[in-house]
PDB file of N, CA and C in Angstrom:
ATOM      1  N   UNK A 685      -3.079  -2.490 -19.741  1.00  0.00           N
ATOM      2  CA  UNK A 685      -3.570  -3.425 -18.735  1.00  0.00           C
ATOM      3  C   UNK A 685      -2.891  -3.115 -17.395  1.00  0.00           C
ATOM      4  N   UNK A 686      -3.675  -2.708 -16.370  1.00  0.00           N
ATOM      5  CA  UNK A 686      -3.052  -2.997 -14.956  1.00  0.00           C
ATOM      6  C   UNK A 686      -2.143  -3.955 -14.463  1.00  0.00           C
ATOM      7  N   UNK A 687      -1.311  -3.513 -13.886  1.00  0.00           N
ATOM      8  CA  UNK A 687      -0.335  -4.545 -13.085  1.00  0.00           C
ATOM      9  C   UNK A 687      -1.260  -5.382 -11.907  1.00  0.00           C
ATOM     10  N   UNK A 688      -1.361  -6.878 -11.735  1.00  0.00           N
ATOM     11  CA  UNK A 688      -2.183  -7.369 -10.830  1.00  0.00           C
ATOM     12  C   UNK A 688      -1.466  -7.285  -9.714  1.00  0.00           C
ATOM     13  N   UNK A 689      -2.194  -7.102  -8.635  1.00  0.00           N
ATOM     14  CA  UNK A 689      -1.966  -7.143  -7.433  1.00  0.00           C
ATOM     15  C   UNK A 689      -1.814  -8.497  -6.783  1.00  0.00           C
ATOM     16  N   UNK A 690      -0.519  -8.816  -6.440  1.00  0.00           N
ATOM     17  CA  UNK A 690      -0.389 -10.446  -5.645  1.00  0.00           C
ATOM     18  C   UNK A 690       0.863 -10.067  -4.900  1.00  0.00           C
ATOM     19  N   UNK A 691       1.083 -11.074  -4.566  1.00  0.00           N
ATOM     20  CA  UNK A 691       2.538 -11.394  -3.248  1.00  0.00           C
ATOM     21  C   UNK A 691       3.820 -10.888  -4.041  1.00  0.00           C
ATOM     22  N   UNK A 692       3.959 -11.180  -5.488  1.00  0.00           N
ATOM     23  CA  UNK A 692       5.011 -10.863  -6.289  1.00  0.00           C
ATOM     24  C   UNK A 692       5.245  -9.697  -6.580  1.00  0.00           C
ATOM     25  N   UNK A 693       4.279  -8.197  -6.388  1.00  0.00           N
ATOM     26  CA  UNK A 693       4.344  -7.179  -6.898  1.00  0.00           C
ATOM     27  C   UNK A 693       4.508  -6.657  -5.057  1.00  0.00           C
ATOM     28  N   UNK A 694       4.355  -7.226  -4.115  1.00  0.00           N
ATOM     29  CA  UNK A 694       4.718  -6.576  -2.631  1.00  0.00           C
ATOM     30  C   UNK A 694       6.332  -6.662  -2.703  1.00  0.00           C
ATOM     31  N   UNK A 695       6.160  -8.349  -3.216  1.00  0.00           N
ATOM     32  CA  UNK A 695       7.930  -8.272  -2.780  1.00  0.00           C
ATOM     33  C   UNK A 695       9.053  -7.427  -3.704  1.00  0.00           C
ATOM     34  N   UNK A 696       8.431  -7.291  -4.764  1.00  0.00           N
ATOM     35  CA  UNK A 696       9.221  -6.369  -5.910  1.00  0.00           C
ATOM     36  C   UNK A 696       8.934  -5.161  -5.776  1.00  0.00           C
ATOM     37  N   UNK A 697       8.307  -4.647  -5.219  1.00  0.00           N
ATOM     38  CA  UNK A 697       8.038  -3.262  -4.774  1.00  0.00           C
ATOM     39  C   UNK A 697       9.158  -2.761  -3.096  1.00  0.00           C
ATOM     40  N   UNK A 698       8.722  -3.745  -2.417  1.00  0.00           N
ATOM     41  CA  UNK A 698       9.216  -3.650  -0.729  1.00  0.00           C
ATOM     42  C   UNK A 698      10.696  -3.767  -0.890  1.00  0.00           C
ATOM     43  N   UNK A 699      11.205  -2.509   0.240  1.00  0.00           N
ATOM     44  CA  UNK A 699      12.488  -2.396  -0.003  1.00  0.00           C
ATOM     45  C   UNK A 699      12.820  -3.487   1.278  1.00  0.00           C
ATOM     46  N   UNK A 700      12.500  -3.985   2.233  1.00  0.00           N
ATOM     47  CA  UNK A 700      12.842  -4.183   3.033  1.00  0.00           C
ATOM     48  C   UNK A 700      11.623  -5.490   3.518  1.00  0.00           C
ATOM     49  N   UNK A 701      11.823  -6.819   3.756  1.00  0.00           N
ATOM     50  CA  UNK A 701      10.948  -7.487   4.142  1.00  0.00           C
ATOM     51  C   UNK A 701      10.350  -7.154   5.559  1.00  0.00           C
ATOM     52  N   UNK A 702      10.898  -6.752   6.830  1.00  0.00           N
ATOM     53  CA  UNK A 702      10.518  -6.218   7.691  1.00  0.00           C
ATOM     54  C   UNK A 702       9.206  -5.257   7.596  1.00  0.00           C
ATOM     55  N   UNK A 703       9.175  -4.869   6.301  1.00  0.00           N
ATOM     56  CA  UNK A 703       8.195  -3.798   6.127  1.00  0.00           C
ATOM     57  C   UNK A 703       7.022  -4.127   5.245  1.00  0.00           C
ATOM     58  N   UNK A 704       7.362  -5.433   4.686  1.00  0.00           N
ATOM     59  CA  UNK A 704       6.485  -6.354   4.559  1.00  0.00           C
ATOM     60  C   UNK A 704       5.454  -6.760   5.607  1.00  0.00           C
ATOM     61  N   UNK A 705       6.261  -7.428   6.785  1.00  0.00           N
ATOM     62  CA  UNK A 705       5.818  -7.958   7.635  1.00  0.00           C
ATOM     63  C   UNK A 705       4.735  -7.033   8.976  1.00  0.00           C
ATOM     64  N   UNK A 706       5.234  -5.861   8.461  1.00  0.00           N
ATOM     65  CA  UNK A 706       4.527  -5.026   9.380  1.00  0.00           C
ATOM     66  C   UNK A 706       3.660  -4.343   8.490  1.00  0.00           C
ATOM     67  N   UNK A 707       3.307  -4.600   7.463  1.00  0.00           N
ATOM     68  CA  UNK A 707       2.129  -3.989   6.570  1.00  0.00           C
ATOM     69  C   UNK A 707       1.298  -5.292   6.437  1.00  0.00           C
ATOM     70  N   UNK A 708       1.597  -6.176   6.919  1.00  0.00           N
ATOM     71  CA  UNK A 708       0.540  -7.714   7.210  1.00  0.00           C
ATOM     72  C   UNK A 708      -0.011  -7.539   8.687  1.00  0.00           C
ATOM     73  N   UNK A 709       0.827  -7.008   9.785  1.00  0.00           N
ATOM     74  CA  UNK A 709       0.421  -6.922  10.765  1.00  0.00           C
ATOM     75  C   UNK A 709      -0.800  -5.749  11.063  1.00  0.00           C
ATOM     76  N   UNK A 710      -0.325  -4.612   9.980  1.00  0.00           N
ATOM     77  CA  UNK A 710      -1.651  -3.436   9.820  1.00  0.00           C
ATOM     78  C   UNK A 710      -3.005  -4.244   9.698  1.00  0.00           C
ATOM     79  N   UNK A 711      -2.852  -5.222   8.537  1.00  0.00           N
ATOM     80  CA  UNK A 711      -3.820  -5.433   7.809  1.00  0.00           C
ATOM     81  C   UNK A 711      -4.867  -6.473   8.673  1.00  0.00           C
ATOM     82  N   UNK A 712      -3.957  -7.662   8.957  1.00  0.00           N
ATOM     83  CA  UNK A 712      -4.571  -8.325  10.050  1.00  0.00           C
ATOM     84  C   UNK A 712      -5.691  -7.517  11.502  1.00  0.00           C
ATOM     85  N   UNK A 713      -4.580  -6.696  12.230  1.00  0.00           N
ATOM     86  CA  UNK A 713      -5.698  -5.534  12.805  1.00  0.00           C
ATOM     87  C   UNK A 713      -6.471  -4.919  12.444  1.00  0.00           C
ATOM     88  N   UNK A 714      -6.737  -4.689  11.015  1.00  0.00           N
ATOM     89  CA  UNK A 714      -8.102  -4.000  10.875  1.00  0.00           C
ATOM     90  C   UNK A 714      -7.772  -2.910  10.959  1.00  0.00           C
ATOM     91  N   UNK A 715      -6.274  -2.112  10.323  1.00  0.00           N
ATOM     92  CA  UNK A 715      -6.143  -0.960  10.303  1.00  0.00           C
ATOM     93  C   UNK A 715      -6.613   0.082   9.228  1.00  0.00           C
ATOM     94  N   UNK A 716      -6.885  -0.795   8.116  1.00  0.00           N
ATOM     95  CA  UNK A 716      -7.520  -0.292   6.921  1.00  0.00           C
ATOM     96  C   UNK A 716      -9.165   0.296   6.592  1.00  0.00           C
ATOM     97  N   UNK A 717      -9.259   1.385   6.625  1.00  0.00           N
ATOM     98  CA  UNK A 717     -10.868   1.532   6.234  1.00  0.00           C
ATOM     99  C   UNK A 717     -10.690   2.300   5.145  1.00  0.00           C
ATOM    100  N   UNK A 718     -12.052   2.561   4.876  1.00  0.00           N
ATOM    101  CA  UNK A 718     -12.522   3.339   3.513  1.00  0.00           C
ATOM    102  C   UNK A 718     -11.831   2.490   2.450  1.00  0.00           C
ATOM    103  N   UNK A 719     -11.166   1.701   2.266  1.00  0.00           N
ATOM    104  CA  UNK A 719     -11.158   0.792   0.826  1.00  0.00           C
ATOM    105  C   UNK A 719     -11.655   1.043  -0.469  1.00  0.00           C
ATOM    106  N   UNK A 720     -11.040   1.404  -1.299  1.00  0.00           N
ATOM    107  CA  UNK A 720     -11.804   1.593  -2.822  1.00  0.00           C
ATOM    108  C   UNK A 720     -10.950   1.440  -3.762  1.00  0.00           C
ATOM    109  N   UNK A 721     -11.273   1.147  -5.057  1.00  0.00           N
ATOM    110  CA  UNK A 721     -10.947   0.718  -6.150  1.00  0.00           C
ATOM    111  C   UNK A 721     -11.689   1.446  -7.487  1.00  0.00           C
ATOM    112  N   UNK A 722     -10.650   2.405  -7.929  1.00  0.00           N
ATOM    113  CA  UNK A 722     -11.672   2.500  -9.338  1.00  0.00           C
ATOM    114  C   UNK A 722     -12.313   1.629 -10.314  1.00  0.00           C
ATOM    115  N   UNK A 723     -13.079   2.098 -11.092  1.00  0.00           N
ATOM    116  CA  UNK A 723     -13.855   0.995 -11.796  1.00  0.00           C
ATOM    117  C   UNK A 723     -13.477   0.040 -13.062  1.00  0.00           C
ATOM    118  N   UNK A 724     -11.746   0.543 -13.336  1.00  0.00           N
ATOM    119  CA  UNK A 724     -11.272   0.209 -14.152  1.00  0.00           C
ATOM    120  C   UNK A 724      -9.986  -0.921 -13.638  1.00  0.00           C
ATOM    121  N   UNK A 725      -9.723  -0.758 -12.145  1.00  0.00           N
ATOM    122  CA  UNK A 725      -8.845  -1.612 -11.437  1.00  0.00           C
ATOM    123  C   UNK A 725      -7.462  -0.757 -11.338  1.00  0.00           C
ATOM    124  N   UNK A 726      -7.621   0.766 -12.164  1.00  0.00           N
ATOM    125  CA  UNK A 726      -5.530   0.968 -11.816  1.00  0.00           C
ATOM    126  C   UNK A 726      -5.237   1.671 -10.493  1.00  0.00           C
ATOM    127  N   UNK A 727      -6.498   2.421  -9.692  1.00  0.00           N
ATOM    128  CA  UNK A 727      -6.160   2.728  -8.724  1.00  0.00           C
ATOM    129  C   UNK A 727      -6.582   2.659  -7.698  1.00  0.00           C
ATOM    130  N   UNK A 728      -6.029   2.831  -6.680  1.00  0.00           N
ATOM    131  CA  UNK A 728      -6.525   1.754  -5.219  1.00  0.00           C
ATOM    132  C   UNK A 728      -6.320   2.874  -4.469  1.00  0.00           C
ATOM    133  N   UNK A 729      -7.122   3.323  -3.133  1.00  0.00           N
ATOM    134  CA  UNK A 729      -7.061   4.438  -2.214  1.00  0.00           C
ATOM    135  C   UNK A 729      -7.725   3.477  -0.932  1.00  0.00           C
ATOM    136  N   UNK A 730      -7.015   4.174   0.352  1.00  0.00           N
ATOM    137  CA  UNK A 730      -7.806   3.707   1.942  1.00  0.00           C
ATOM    138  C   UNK A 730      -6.880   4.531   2.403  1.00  0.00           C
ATOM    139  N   UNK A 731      -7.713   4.472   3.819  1.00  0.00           N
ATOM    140  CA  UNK A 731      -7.155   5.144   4.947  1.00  0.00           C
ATOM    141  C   UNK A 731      -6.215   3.954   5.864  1.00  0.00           C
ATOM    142  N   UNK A 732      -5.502   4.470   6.144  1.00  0.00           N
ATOM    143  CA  UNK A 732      -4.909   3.532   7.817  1.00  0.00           C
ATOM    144  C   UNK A 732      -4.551   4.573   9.030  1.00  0.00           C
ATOM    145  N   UNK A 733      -5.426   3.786  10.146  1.00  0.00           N
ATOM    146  CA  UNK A 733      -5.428   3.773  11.406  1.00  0.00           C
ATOM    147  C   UNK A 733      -3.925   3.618  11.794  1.00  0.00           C
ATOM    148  N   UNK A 734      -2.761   4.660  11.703  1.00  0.00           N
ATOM    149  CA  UNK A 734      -0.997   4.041  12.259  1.00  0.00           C
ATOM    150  C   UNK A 734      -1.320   5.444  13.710  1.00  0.00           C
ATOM    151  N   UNK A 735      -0.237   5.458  14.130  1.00  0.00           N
ATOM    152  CA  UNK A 735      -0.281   6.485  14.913  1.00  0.00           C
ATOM    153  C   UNK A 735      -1.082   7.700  14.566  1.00  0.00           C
ATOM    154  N   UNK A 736      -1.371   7.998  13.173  1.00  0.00           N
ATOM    155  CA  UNK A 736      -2.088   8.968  13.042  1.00  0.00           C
ATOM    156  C   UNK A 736      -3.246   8.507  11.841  1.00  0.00           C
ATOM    157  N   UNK A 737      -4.386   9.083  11.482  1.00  0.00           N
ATOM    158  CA  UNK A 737      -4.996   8.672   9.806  1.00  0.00           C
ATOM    159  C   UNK A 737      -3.993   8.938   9.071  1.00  0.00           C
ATOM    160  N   UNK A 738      -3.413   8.033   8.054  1.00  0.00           N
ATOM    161  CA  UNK A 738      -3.077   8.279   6.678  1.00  0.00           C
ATOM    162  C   UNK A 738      -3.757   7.491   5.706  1.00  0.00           C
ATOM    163  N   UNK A 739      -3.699   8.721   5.098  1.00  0.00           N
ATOM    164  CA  UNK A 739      -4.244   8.242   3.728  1.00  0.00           C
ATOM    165  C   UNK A 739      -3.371   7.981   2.263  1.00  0.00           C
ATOM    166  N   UNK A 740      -3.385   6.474   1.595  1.00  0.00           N
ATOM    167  CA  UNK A 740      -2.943   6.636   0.686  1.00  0.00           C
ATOM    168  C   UNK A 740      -3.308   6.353  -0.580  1.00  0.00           C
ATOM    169  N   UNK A 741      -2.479   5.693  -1.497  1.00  0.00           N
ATOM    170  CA  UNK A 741      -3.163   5.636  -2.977  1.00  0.00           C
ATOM    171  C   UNK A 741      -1.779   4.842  -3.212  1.00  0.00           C
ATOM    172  N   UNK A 742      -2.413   3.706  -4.467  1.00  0.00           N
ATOM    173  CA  UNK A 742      -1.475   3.023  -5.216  1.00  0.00           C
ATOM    174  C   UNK A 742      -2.493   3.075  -6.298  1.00  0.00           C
ATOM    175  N   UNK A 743      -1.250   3.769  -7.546  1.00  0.00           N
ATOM    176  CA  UNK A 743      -2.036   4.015  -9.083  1.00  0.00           C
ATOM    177  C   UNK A 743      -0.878   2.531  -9.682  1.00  0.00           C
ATOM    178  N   UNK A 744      -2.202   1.146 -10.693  1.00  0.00           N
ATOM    179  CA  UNK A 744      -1.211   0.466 -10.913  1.00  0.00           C
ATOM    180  C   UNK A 744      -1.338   0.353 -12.606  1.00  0.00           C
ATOM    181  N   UNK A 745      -1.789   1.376 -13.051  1.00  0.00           N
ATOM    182  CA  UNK A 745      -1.398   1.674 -14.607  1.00  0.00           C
ATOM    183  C   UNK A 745      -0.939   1.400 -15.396  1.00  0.00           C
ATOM    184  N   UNK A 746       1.053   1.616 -14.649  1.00  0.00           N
ATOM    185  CA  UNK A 746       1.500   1.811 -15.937  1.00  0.00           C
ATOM    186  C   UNK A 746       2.226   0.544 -15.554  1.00  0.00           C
ATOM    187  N   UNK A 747       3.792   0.674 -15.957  1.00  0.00           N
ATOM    188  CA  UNK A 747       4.775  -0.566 -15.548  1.00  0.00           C
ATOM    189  C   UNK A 747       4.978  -0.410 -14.104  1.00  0.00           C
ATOM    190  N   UNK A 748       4.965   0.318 -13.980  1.00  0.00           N
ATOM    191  CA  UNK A 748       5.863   0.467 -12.068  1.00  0.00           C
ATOM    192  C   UNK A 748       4.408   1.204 -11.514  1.00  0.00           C
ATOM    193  N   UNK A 749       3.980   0.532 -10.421  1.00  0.00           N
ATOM    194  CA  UNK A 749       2.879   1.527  -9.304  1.00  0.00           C
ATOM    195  C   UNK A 749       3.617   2.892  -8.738  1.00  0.00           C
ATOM    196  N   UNK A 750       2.801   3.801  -8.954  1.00  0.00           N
ATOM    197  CA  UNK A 750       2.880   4.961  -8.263  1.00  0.00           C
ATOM    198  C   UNK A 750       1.988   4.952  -7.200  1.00  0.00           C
ATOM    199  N   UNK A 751       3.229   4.991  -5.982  1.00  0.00           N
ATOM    200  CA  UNK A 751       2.206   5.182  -4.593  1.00  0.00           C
ATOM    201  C   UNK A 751       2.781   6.068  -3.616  1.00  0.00           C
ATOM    202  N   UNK A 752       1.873   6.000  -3.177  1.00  0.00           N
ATOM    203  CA  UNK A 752       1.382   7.633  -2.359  1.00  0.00           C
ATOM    204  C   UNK A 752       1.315   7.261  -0.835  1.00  0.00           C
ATOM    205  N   UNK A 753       1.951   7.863   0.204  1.00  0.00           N
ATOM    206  CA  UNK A 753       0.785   7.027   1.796  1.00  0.00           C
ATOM    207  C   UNK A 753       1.673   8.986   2.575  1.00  0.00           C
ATOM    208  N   UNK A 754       0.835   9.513   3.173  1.00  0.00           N
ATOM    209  CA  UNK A 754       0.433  10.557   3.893  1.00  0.00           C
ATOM    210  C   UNK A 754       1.760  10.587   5.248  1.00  0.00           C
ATOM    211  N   UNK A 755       2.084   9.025   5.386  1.00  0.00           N
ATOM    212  CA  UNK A 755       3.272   9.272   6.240  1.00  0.00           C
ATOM    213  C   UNK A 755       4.436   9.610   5.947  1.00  0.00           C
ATOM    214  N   UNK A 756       5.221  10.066   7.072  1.00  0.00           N
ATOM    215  CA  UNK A 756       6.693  10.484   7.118  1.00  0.00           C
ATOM    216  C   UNK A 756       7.642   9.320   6.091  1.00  0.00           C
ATOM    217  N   UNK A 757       7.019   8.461   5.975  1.00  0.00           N
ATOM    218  CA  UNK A 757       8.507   7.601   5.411  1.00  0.00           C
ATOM    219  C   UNK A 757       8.420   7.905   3.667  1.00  0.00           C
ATOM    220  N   UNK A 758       9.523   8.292   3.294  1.00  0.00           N
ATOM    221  CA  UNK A 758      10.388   8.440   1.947  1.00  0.00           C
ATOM    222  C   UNK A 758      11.303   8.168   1.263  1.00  0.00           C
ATOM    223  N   UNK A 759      11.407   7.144   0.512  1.00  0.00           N
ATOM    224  CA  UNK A 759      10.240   7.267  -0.524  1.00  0.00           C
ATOM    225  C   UNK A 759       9.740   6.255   0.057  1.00  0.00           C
ATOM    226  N   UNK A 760       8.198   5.447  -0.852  1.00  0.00           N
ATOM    227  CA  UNK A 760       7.507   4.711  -0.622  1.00  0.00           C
ATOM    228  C   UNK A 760       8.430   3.912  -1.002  1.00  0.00           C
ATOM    229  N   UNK A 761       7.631   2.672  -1.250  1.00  0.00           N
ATOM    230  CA  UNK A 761       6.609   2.076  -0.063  1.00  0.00           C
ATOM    231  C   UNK A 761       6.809   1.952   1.627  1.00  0.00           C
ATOM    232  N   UNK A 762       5.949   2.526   1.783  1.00  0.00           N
ATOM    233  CA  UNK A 762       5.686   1.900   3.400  1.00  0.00           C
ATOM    234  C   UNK A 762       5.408   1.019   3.607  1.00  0.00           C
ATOM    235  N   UNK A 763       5.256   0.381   5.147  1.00  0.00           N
ATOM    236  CA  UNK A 763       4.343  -0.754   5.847  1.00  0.00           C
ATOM    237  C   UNK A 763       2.664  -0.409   5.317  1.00  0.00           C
ATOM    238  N   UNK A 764       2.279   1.107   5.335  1.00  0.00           N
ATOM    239  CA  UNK A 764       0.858   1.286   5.142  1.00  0.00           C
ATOM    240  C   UNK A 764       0.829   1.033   3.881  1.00  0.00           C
ATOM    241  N   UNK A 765       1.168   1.189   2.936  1.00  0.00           N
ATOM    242  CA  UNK A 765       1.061   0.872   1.613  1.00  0.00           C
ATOM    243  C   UNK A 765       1.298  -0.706   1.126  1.00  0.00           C
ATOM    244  N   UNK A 766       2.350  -1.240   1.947  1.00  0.00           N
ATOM    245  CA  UNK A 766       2.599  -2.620   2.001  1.00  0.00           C
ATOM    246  C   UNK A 766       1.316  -3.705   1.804  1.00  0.00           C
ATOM    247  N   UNK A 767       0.673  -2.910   3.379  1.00  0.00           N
ATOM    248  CA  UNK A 767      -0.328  -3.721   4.241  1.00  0.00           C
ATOM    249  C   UNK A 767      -1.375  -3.422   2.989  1.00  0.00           C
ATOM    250  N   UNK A 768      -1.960  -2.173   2.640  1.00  0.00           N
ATOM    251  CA  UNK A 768      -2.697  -2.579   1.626  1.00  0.00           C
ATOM    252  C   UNK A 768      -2.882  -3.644   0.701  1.00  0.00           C
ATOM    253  N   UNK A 769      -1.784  -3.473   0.236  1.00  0.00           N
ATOM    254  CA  UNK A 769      -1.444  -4.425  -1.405  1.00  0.00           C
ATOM    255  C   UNK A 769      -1.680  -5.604  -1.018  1.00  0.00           C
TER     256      UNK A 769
END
């Protein structure tokens, strides 16, 4: 069974609430396009509009999400990955 996606799996994921708060601020702007969801619910892909396109992916499978986002910051999660979730 997939891990559900809610407020509890941002904050247990997010290293940093700041980066919370600025992956709400993505989202609010309308930085997110292309949106999709496989048909089974474990993995999630979009683009964000940040200084540059990135593109990422959150696989939520197994126990822990594996996620992915195209920007410089390492390890995840980012704000872009944040703002998704």
């Amino acid at each position: 069974m997939p891990l559900e996606v809610n407020e509890a799996l941002v904050k247990a994921v997010a290293i940093k609430e700041k980066t919370i708060e600025d992956g709400r601020s993505l989202s609010r702007k309308g930085a997110y396009k292309n949106t999709c969801k496989s048909a089974d619910g474990t993995l999630l892909w979009c683009e964000c509009q940040g200084s540059t396109l990135y593109k990422l992916s959150v696989d939520v499978a197994g126990e822990k999400p594996l996620m992915r986002c195209t920007c410089p910051v390492k390890p995840p999660p980012c704000k872009h990955i944040l703002g998704m979730l």
